[in-house]
Short mmCIF file of C-alpha atoms in Angstrom, two decimals:
data_model
loop_
_atom_site.label_atom_id
_atom_site.label_comp_id
_atom_site.label_asym_id
_atom_site.label_seq_id
_atom_site.Cartn_x
_atom_site.Cartn_y
_atom_site.Cartn_z
CA UNK B 700 35.27 205.63 37.75
CA UNK B 701 31.81 206.41 36.46
CA UNK B 702 32.30 204.78 33.07
CA UNK B 703 34.58 201.81 33.81
CA UNK B 704 32.62 198.60 34.46
CA UNK B 705 33.15 197.22 37.97
CA UNK B 706 33.83 193.52 37.60
CA UNK B 707 33.31 191.25 40.63
CA UNK B 708 35.93 189.08 42.24
CA UNK B 709 35.54 185.57 40.77
CA UNK B 710 33.85 182.74 42.61
CA UNK B 711 35.86 179.75 43.72
CA UNK B 712 38.16 178.40 46.41
CA UNK B 713 40.73 180.71 47.97
CA UNK B 714 42.93 177.98 49.40
CA UNK B 715 43.69 174.38 48.62
CA UNK B 716 46.23 171.69 47.85
CA UNK B 717 47.13 170.37 44.41
CA UNK B 718 49.85 168.52 42.55
CA UNK B 719 52.53 165.99 43.37
CA UNK B 720 56.14 166.29 44.45
CA UNK B 721 57.99 168.22 47.16
CA UNK B 722 55.76 170.37 49.36
CA UNK B 723 55.58 174.05 48.40
CA UNK B 724 53.51 176.54 50.38
CA UNK B 725 52.36 179.58 48.37
CA UNK B 726 50.71 182.77 49.66
CA UNK B 727 49.18 185.14 47.10
CA UNK B 728 48.44 188.54 48.57
CA UNK B 729 47.38 191.98 47.37
CA UNK B 730 44.75 193.83 45.38
CA UNK B 731 42.03 193.10 42.81
CA UNK B 732 44.48 191.55 40.33
CA UNK B 733 45.70 189.15 43.00
CA UNK B 734 42.03 188.45 43.79
CA UNK B 735 41.46 187.52 40.14
CA UNK B 736 39.15 190.28 38.94
CA UNK B 737 38.71 189.88 35.19
CA UNK B 738 38.51 186.08 35.26
CA UNK B 739 35.15 184.24 35.48
CA UNK B 740 36.37 181.80 38.17
CA UNK B 741 39.31 181.52 40.54
CA UNK B 742 40.44 178.50 38.54
CA UNK B 743 41.10 180.84 35.58
CA UNK B 744 42.49 183.65 37.73
CA UNK B 745 45.99 184.14 39.09
CA UNK B 746 45.72 181.84 42.11
CA UNK B 747 44.19 178.96 40.17
CA UNK B 748 46.61 179.14 37.26
CA UNK B 749 49.74 179.58 39.39
CA UNK B 750 48.88 176.76 41.76
CA UNK B 751 47.97 174.43 38.89
CA UNK B 752 51.19 175.13 36.94
CA UNK B 753 53.33 174.73 40.05
CA UNK B 754 51.36 171.58 40.83
CA UNK B 755 52.99 169.89 37.82
CA UNK B 756 56.24 169.94 39.82
CA UNK B 757 55.31 170.30 43.50
CA UNK B 758 52.61 169.50 45.99
CA UNK B 759 51.29 173.04 46.35
CA UNK B 760 49.56 174.25 49.49
CA UNK B 761 48.19 177.63 48.42
CA UNK B 762 46.33 180.46 50.14
CA UNK B 763 44.84 183.60 48.54
CA UNK B 764 44.50 186.73 50.70
CA UNK B 765 43.49 189.62 48.43
CA UNK B 766 40.68 192.13 48.04
CA UNK B 767 39.64 194.72 45.47
CA UNK B 768 40.79 198.22 46.38
CA UNK B 769 43.53 197.24 48.79
CA UNK B 770 46.57 199.49 49.13
CA UNK B 771 49.88 198.94 50.86
CA UNK B 772 48.60 200.80 53.94
CA UNK B 773 45.87 198.18 54.40
CA UNK B 774 48.58 195.60 55.08
CA UNK B 775 50.51 197.93 57.40
CA UNK B 776 47.52 198.52 59.65
CA UNK B 777 47.86 197.05 63.18
CA UNK B 778 45.31 194.36 62.32
CA UNK B 779 46.31 194.04 58.67
CA UNK B 780 45.01 191.02 56.75
CA UNK B 781 47.97 188.67 57.15
CA UNK B 782 46.72 185.07 57.33
CA UNK B 783 47.81 182.33 59.69
CA UNK B 784 49.91 180.47 57.14
CA UNK B 785 53.53 179.37 56.73
CA UNK B 786 54.53 180.17 53.12
CA UNK B 787 57.72 179.22 51.32
CA UNK B 788 56.86 181.67 48.53
CA UNK B 789 54.84 184.90 48.71
CA UNK B 790 53.47 186.42 45.49
CA UNK B 791 52.49 190.10 45.78
CA UNK B 792 50.35 192.30 43.56
CA UNK B 793 49.97 195.84 44.93
CA UNK B 794 50.28 199.43 43.74
CA UNK B 795 47.56 200.30 41.25
CA UNK B 796 45.27 201.71 43.95
CA UNK B 797 48.20 203.63 45.40
CA UNK B 798 48.98 205.10 41.97
CA UNK B 799 45.40 206.36 41.67
CA UNK B 800 45.58 207.88 45.16
CA UNK B 801 47.43 211.03 46.24
CA UNK B 802 50.36 209.05 47.69
CA UNK B 803 53.76 210.02 46.31
CA UNK B 804 56.21 207.48 44.92
CA UNK B 805 58.58 208.19 47.81
CA UNK B 806 55.85 207.55 50.39
CA UNK B 807 54.80 204.35 48.63
CA UNK B 808 58.33 202.99 48.47
CA UNK B 809 58.83 203.68 52.18
CA UNK B 810 55.64 201.78 53.00
CA UNK B 811 56.54 198.90 50.67
CA UNK B 812 59.87 198.55 52.45
CA UNK B 813 58.11 198.47 55.81
CA UNK B 814 55.61 195.89 54.57
CA UNK B 815 58.28 193.62 53.13
CA UNK B 816 60.15 193.70 56.44
CA UNK B 817 56.94 192.80 58.25
CA UNK B 818 56.31 189.87 55.86
CA UNK B 819 59.87 188.62 56.28
CA UNK B 820 59.72 188.89 60.07
CA UNK B 821 56.39 187.11 60.31
CA UNK B 822 56.80 184.36 57.73
CA UNK B 823 60.52 183.93 56.97
CA UNK B 824 59.72 182.89 53.36
CA UNK B 825 62.38 181.52 51.06
CA UNK B 826 61.22 183.85 48.27
CA UNK B 827 59.02 186.92 47.84
CA UNK B 828 57.89 187.74 44.31
CA UNK B 829 56.97 191.41 44.00
CA UNK B 830 55.03 192.13 40.81
CA UNK B 831 55.75 195.53 39.27
CA UNK B 832 52.96 198.06 39.07
CA UNK B 833 51.53 197.47 35.58
CA UNK B 834 52.12 200.07 32.84
CA UNK B 835 48.86 201.94 33.28
CA UNK B 836 49.44 203.99 30.14
CA UNK B 837 48.44 200.80 28.27
CA UNK B 838 45.11 200.35 30.09
CA UNK B 839 42.35 200.69 27.46
CA UNK B 840 39.83 201.86 30.08
CA UNK B 841 41.75 205.06 30.82
CA UNK B 842 41.15 208.11 28.59
CA UNK B 843 43.88 210.59 27.76
CA UNK B 844 45.46 212.50 29.40
CA UNK B 845 44.64 210.43 32.51
CA UNK B 846 46.23 207.37 30.91
CA UNK B 847 49.50 209.24 30.34
CA UNK B 848 49.48 210.71 33.85
CA UNK B 849 48.83 207.43 35.67
CA UNK B 850 51.35 205.64 33.45
CA UNK B 851 53.95 208.24 34.43
CA UNK B 852 53.18 207.70 38.13
CA UNK B 853 53.35 203.92 37.73
CA UNK B 854 56.82 204.25 36.18
CA UNK B 855 57.93 206.46 39.08
CA UNK B 856 56.77 203.80 41.53
CA UNK B 857 58.56 201.05 39.61
CA UNK B 858 61.76 203.04 39.13
CA UNK B 859 62.23 203.16 42.87
CA UNK B 860 61.83 199.43 43.37
CA UNK B 861 65.31 198.58 42.08
CA UNK B 862 67.19 200.61 44.73
CA UNK B 863 64.71 199.54 47.42
CA UNK B 864 65.03 195.81 46.75
CA UNK B 865 68.73 195.72 45.87
CA UNK B 866 69.79 194.50 49.29
CA UNK B 867 66.93 192.05 49.72
CA UNK B 868 68.26 188.86 48.16
CA UNK B 869 65.04 186.96 48.93
CA UNK B 870 62.83 189.52 47.11
CA UNK B 871 62.60 189.39 43.31
CA UNK B 872 60.66 191.66 40.97
CA UNK B 873 58.39 190.23 38.30
CA UNK B 874 57.36 192.29 35.26
CA UNK B 875 54.43 191.06 33.20
CA UNK B 876 53.80 192.69 29.82
CA UNK B 877 50.26 191.43 29.25
CA UNK B 878 48.85 194.99 29.30
CA UNK B 879 50.46 195.64 25.89
CA UNK B 880 48.07 193.17 24.24
CA UNK B 881 44.32 193.97 24.42
CA UNK B 882 43.56 190.29 23.77
CA UNK B 883 44.74 189.40 27.26
CA UNK B 884 42.82 192.15 29.05
CA UNK B 885 39.45 191.77 30.75
CA UNK B 886 36.30 193.43 29.44
CA UNK B 887 36.77 196.39 31.80
CA UNK B 888 40.05 197.35 30.11
CA UNK B 889 41.67 197.59 33.54
CA UNK B 890 42.42 194.02 34.69
CA UNK B 891 43.95 190.93 33.10
CA UNK B 892 41.66 188.37 31.55
CA UNK B 893 42.29 184.61 31.81
CA UNK B 894 45.01 184.81 29.14
CA UNK B 895 46.75 187.61 31.02
CA UNK B 896 46.69 185.57 34.19
CA UNK B 897 48.16 182.65 32.23
CA UNK B 898 51.12 184.79 31.13
CA UNK B 899 51.62 185.99 34.71
CA UNK B 900 51.45 182.43 36.05
CA UNK B 901 54.08 181.28 33.55
CA UNK B 902 56.45 184.00 34.79
CA UNK B 903 55.94 182.86 38.37
CA UNK B 904 56.49 179.20 37.46
CA UNK B 905 59.78 180.00 35.70
CA UNK B 906 61.10 182.05 38.58
CA UNK B 907 60.08 179.65 41.36
CA UNK B 908 61.65 176.67 39.57
CA UNK B 909 64.80 178.66 38.91
CA UNK B 910 65.00 179.82 42.54
CA UNK B 911 64.61 176.24 43.78
CA UNK B 912 67.29 175.04 41.39
CA UNK B 913 65.02 173.17 38.97
CA UNK B 914 65.77 175.13 35.78
CA UNK B 915 67.42 178.35 34.60
CA UNK B 916 65.41 181.58 34.54
CA UNK B 917 64.75 181.97 30.81
CA UNK B 918 61.82 184.40 30.99
CA UNK B 919 62.43 187.93 29.78
CA UNK B 920 59.65 189.16 32.07
CA UNK B 921 61.60 188.47 35.23
CA UNK B 922 63.91 191.30 36.30
#
């Protein structure tokens, strides 16, 4: 924590409308990666790139509700930050801050299940995209053996997602492998850079179009 640069959340709009075609309402929710840390502007971050790519096919009404440091418990709080919005698709990025906490994988999975039920009850979305916890053993900012240890915990968190989500037909996992390539990481060695967010946005585009019946899911990053 002392030696890793703390990058700010990028400037720019956190909601808007773009594109042409059938209406699609998108909520992006979660932690610093969802908030776009590592990109210079929101236009180059996850929200900007996803909404723009989807805007080639739909009229996208998008809303970003994310903050650096957020954990799953922040969204389970009685007054958790759930916006007044009516999404068709919810894109989630959560887990890194839980991995670096003392929470066990079992506790995290229980809370994720509770949060997903709350999101489904409140919004009734057609699709929830749950992004895997990134492979933290590939984060350049982390020294050994901390990198190995946090990578092991991240895998434990992810390994439990399959059984948890198996009965939730409207929830789909998304795995993004941008952490394996330093060229797509931000200068802090802990977040995606603009190229990493581009890879992530392409995965989301493929899955959303497949789910809505526009094209087959060809991406190998979608599980």
